[in-house]
Coordinates of C-alpha atoms in Angstrom, one line a residue:
M12 CA -34.2 38.2 -18.5
R13 CA -33.8 38.5 -14.8
G14 CA -33.7 42.1 -13.5
K15 CA -35.3 43.4 -16.7
A16 CA -39.0 43.9 -17.6
M17 CA -40.0 41.3 -20.1
K18 CA -40.8 42.5 -23.5
N19 CA -43.9 41.4 -25.4
I20 CA -42.5 39.6 -28.4
A21 CA -44.4 38.6 -31.5
I22 CA -43.1 35.5 -33.3
L23 CA -43.8 35.6 -37.0
T24 CA -43.1 32.9 -39.6
D25 CA -44.4 31.7 -42.9
T26 CA -46.1 28.5 -44.1
N27 CA -42.8 27.1 -45.4
S28 CA -42.4 26.0 -41.8
G29 CA -45.3 23.6 -42.3
I30 CA -47.3 25.5 -39.7
M31 CA -50.8 26.3 -40.9
P32 CA -53.2 28.9 -39.5
E33 CA -54.9 26.6 -37.0
E34 CA -51.6 25.4 -35.4
A35 CA -50.2 29.0 -35.4
K36 CA -53.2 30.0 -33.4
E37 CA -52.6 27.2 -30.9
L38 CA -48.9 28.1 -30.6
G39 CA -49.7 31.8 -30.2
I40 CA -47.7 32.9 -33.1
H41 CA -48.3 34.8 -36.3
L42 CA -48.2 33.6 -39.9
I43 CA -47.5 34.9 -43.4
L44 CA -49.3 32.6 -46.0
M45 CA -46.9 31.7 -48.8
P46 CA -48.3 32.1 -52.4
V47 CA -48.3 29.4 -55.0
I48 CA -49.1 30.3 -58.6
I49 CA -51.2 27.8 -60.6
D50 CA -51.9 28.5 -64.2
G51 CA -51.3 32.2 -63.6
K52 CA -53.6 32.4 -60.5
Q53 CA -52.3 33.0 -57.0
Y54 CA -53.4 30.9 -54.1
L55 CA -52.3 31.4 -50.5
E56 CA -51.3 28.2 -48.7
G57 CA -53.5 27.4 -45.8
K58 CA -56.3 29.7 -47.0
D59 CA -57.3 29.5 -50.7
I60 CA -56.3 25.9 -51.5
T61 CA -56.1 22.6 -49.7
Y62 CA -53.3 20.1 -49.9
R63 CA -55.3 17.7 -51.9
Q64 CA -56.4 20.4 -54.4
F65 CA -52.8 21.5 -54.8
F66 CA -51.7 18.0 -55.7
E67 CA -54.6 17.5 -58.1
Y68 CA -53.3 20.5 -60.0
L69 CA -49.6 19.4 -59.7
N70 CA -50.3 15.8 -60.8
N71 CA -52.4 17.0 -63.8
D72 CA -49.5 19.0 -65.2
A73 CA -50.8 22.4 -64.3
N74 CA -48.2 25.2 -64.5
V75 CA -47.3 25.5 -60.8
T76 CA -44.7 27.9 -59.5
T77 CA -43.7 29.4 -56.2
S78 CA -43.5 33.0 -55.2
Q79 CA -42.7 35.1 -52.2
P80 CA -44.9 37.6 -50.3
S81 CA -44.9 41.1 -51.6
M82 CA -42.9 43.8 -49.8
G83 CA -46.2 45.5 -49.0
E84 CA -47.6 42.3 -47.3
I85 CA -44.4 41.9 -45.2
K86 CA -44.4 45.5 -44.1
Q87 CA -48.1 45.4 -43.3
S88 CA -47.5 42.3 -41.1
F89 CA -44.8 44.2 -39.2
D90 CA -46.9 47.3 -38.8
N91 CA -49.9 45.3 -37.5
L92 CA -47.9 43.3 -35.0
L93 CA -46.1 46.4 -33.6
K94 CA -49.5 47.9 -32.7
D95 CA -49.8 45.2 -30.0
Y96 CA -46.2 44.0 -29.4
D97 CA -42.9 45.6 -28.4
E98 CA -40.9 43.7 -30.9
V99 CA -41.2 41.2 -33.7
V100 CA -39.0 38.2 -34.5
F101 CA -39.6 37.0 -38.1
I102 CA -38.4 33.5 -39.1
P103 CA -38.7 33.0 -42.9
M104 CA -37.3 30.1 -44.9
S105 CA -33.6 29.8 -45.7
S106 CA -32.1 32.7 -47.6
G107 CA -30.5 30.1 -49.9
L108 CA -33.9 29.0 -51.1
S109 CA -35.9 32.2 -51.3
G110 CA -35.5 35.9 -51.4
T111 CA -38.1 36.5 -48.6
C112 CA -35.4 36.7 -46.0
Q113 CA -33.4 39.4 -47.8
T114 CA -36.5 41.4 -48.6
A115 CA -37.8 41.3 -45.0
A116 CA -34.3 42.2 -43.6
M117 CA -34.3 45.3 -45.8
I118 CA -37.8 46.3 -44.7
A119 CA -36.9 45.7 -41.1
E120 CA -34.2 48.4 -41.2
D121 CA -37.0 51.0 -41.0
Y122 CA -38.1 49.8 -37.6
D123 CA -35.3 50.9 -35.3
G124 CA -34.4 47.4 -34.2
R125 CA -38.0 46.5 -33.2
V126 CA -38.1 43.9 -36.0
Q127 CA -35.5 41.2 -36.1
V128 CA -35.3 38.9 -39.2
V129 CA -33.7 35.5 -38.5
N130 CA -31.6 34.1 -41.4
N131 CA -31.9 30.6 -40.0
Q132 CA -31.0 28.7 -43.1
R133 CA -33.9 26.3 -42.5
I134 CA -37.1 25.1 -44.1
S135 CA -40.0 22.8 -43.2
V136 CA -39.9 20.9 -39.9
T137 CA -36.4 22.2 -39.1
M138 CA -37.7 25.7 -39.6
K139 CA -40.6 24.8 -37.4
Q140 CA -38.2 23.8 -34.6
S141 CA -36.7 27.3 -34.9
V142 CA -40.1 28.8 -34.3
L143 CA -40.6 26.5 -31.3
D144 CA -37.2 27.6 -30.0
A145 CA -38.1 31.3 -30.5
I146 CA -41.3 30.8 -28.5
H147 CA -39.3 29.1 -25.7
L148 CA -36.7 31.9 -25.7
A149 CA -39.4 34.7 -25.6
E150 CA -41.1 32.9 -22.7
H151 CA -37.8 33.0 -20.9
G152 CA -37.5 36.8 -21.3
F153 CA -35.1 37.1 -24.2
D154 CA -35.6 40.1 -26.4
A155 CA -35.8 40.0 -30.2
V156 CA -32.1 40.8 -30.7
K157 CA -31.0 38.0 -28.5
I158 CA -33.5 35.5 -29.9
K159 CA -32.1 36.3 -33.4
E160 CA -28.6 35.8 -32.2
I161 CA -29.3 32.4 -30.6
L162 CA -31.3 31.1 -33.5
E163 CA -28.6 32.1 -36.0
R164 CA -25.9 30.6 -33.8
E165 CA -27.8 27.3 -33.8
K166 CA -29.0 27.4 -37.4
F167 CA -26.7 24.7 -38.9
N168 CA -27.5 22.2 -36.2
S169 CA -30.0 20.4 -38.4
S170 CA -30.1 18.2 -41.5
I171 CA -32.7 17.1 -43.9
Y172 CA -32.6 14.1 -46.3
I173 CA -35.3 13.8 -49.0
T174 CA -36.1 11.2 -51.7
V175 CA -38.7 11.5 -54.4
Q176 CA -41.2 9.1 -56.0
T177 CA -40.8 10.6 -59.4
L178 CA -38.0 12.5 -61.2
K179 CA -40.5 14.6 -63.1
F180 CA -40.5 17.6 -60.9
L181 CA -36.8 17.7 -60.5
K182 CA -36.5 17.7 -64.3
K183 CA -39.2 20.4 -64.6
G184 CA -37.4 22.6 -62.1
G185 CA -34.1 22.2 -64.0
R186 CA -32.4 20.3 -61.2
I187 CA -31.7 17.3 -63.5
T188 CA -31.6 17.1 -67.3
P189 CA -34.3 15.5 -69.3
A190 CA -31.8 12.8 -70.4
A191 CA -30.9 12.1 -66.8
A192 CA -34.5 11.9 -65.8
A193 CA -35.3 9.5 -68.6
I194 CA -32.4 7.2 -67.7
G195 CA -33.1 7.4 -64.0
T196 CA -36.7 6.5 -64.5
L197 CA -35.8 3.6 -66.7
L198 CA -33.3 2.3 -64.2
K199 CA -35.5 3.1 -61.2
I200 CA -32.8 5.5 -59.9
K201 CA -33.9 7.5 -56.8
P202 CA -31.9 10.5 -55.8
V203 CA -31.3 11.3 -52.1
L204 CA -31.2 15.0 -51.6
Q205 CA -30.0 16.9 -48.6
I206 CA -30.4 20.4 -47.1
Q207 CA -27.6 21.2 -44.8
G208 CA -28.3 24.9 -44.5
E209 CA -28.1 27.0 -47.6
K210 CA -29.8 25.0 -50.4
L211 CA -30.9 21.6 -51.8
D212 CA -28.0 19.4 -52.8
A213 CA -27.5 15.9 -54.1
Y214 CA -26.4 13.4 -51.5
A215 CA -26.6 9.9 -53.2
K216 CA -28.2 8.0 -56.1
V217 CA -29.6 4.5 -55.5
R218 CA -31.8 1.9 -57.0
G219 CA -35.4 1.9 -55.7
M220 CA -37.3 3.6 -53.0
A221 CA -36.5 1.1 -50.3
Q222 CA -32.8 1.6 -50.7
A223 CA -33.2 5.4 -50.8
K224 CA -35.1 5.3 -47.5
N225 CA -32.3 3.2 -46.0
V226 CA -29.7 5.6 -47.2
M227 CA -31.6 8.5 -45.6
L228 CA -32.0 6.7 -42.3
K229 CA -28.3 5.9 -42.2
A230 CA -27.4 9.4 -43.0
V231 CA -29.4 10.8 -40.1
R232 CA -28.0 8.2 -37.8
N233 CA -24.5 9.2 -38.9
D234 CA -25.3 12.9 -38.2
I235 CA -26.7 12.1 -34.7
D236 CA -23.7 10.0 -33.8
G237 CA -21.2 12.3 -35.5
R238 CA -21.6 16.0 -36.1
F239 CA -24.5 16.2 -33.6
A240 CA -22.9 13.9 -31.0
E241 CA -22.6 16.6 -28.4
F242 CA -26.3 17.5 -28.7
T243 CA -27.2 13.8 -28.6
R244 CA -25.3 13.5 -25.3
Q245 CA -27.3 16.5 -24.0
K246 CA -30.5 14.9 -25.2
R247 CA -31.1 17.9 -27.4
I248 CA -32.0 16.1 -30.7
R249 CA -35.4 15.7 -32.3
V250 CA -36.1 13.6 -35.3
H251 CA -38.9 14.3 -37.8
A252 CA -40.6 12.3 -40.5
A253 CA -41.9 14.4 -43.4
Y254 CA -43.7 13.6 -46.6
T255 CA -45.9 14.7 -49.5
L256 CA -48.6 12.1 -48.9
F257 CA -52.2 12.2 -47.8
D258 CA -53.4 11.1 -44.3
E259 CA -55.3 8.0 -45.5
E260 CA -52.4 6.5 -47.5
P261 CA -50.6 3.6 -45.9
E262 CA -47.2 4.8 -47.2
K263 CA -47.5 7.8 -44.8
E264 CA -48.0 5.7 -41.7
E265 CA -45.4 3.2 -42.9
W266 CA -42.8 5.9 -43.2
I267 CA -43.6 7.5 -39.9
G268 CA -43.4 4.0 -38.3
T269 CA -40.1 3.2 -39.9
V270 CA -38.5 6.5 -38.6
K271 CA -39.9 5.9 -35.1
E272 CA -38.5 2.3 -35.2
N273 CA -35.1 3.5 -36.3
F274 CA -34.9 6.3 -33.7
R275 CA -36.6 4.8 -30.6
D276 CA -34.4 6.9 -28.2
F277 CA -35.6 10.2 -29.7
Y278 CA -38.7 12.2 -29.8
V279 CA -40.1 11.7 -33.3
S280 CA -42.7 14.0 -34.9
S281 CA -44.2 14.1 -38.3
N282 CA -45.5 16.7 -40.7
P283 CA -46.4 17.1 -44.4
L284 CA -43.9 19.1 -46.5
S285 CA -45.1 22.6 -47.5
M286 CA -46.5 23.3 -51.0
S287 CA -43.4 25.4 -51.8
I288 CA -41.3 22.3 -51.3
A289 CA -43.8 19.9 -52.9
T290 CA -43.8 22.0 -56.1
H291 CA -40.1 21.0 -56.7
I292 CA -40.2 17.3 -55.6
G293 CA -43.8 16.2 -56.4
Y294 CA -46.1 13.7 -54.8
G295 CA -45.0 10.7 -52.8
A296 CA -41.7 12.1 -51.5
V297 CA -40.5 11.4 -48.0
A298 CA -37.9 13.0 -45.8
V299 CA -36.3 12.5 -42.4
T300 CA -34.5 15.2 -40.4
A301 CA -32.5 15.6 -37.2
T302 CA -32.5 18.9 -35.4
A303 CA -31.0 20.2 -32.2
F304 CA -33.3 22.2 -30.1
I305 CA -32.8 24.9 -27.5
P306 CA -32.5 23.4 -24.0
E307 CA -34.3 24.4 -20.9
L308 CA -33.0 27.8 -19.7
E309 CA -33.1 27.4 -16.0
G310 CA -31.8 30.3 -14.0
E311 CA -31.9 32.8 -16.9

């Protein structure tokens, strides 16, 4: 900030943001690789297993579960970064979806305020936006405490809507009963799920993938015109298309194109959903999000 010496701030996140090692390096941030457990063996996302390999296991009924980094790994990350930086801002996934945030906050208590853990209630591309916002704030001279304060103030200014190709993984994760999955599959019912902060919730049930996509697009438009109207007027909204699809599949480009067509007045980006999310929703899922971002901070 003006009148104060800028601190050297490290921005740390995990791969639930959708940011992989190569992009993290480009952004100048640091990354904790999230573990996935497949048939009892641990793999680190972005290092030990590719997206395609992961889905080969998942689609072939391997026993796939998610986990969180160990306390030792989190502490080691903090220790290593504080050798080169004055402070660390850690942005993990929503505390409503994982215990990583609470674990990291407890560890951070031992660092006399030099480590700030952001409970940003986000995941995937909305979590990535928080990382981009943190970079922006650090570049404008904000310290770790202020970055945490701003990100937590803004945390609910985002929404995610997701639909799935198959009910198999929602059933496997206990989110729907086997009977509901069987009936839903027979009737081609597609659930539309939402994340509005804390956790994954039901939003709607419709017939067929096309209708599910229409419901999601309408829901995001309603958010943009309603609860996010002030940010829309300020031109502070970004829209994201997300998916659990491979690059060469036409469904991926079709979905990205549909989102761009429906939101021509907004910056639209696209990213695959992380393995942690894909474990619970399976292959062929698509999502659309709207997220407010931190504005330019002229004069700060």
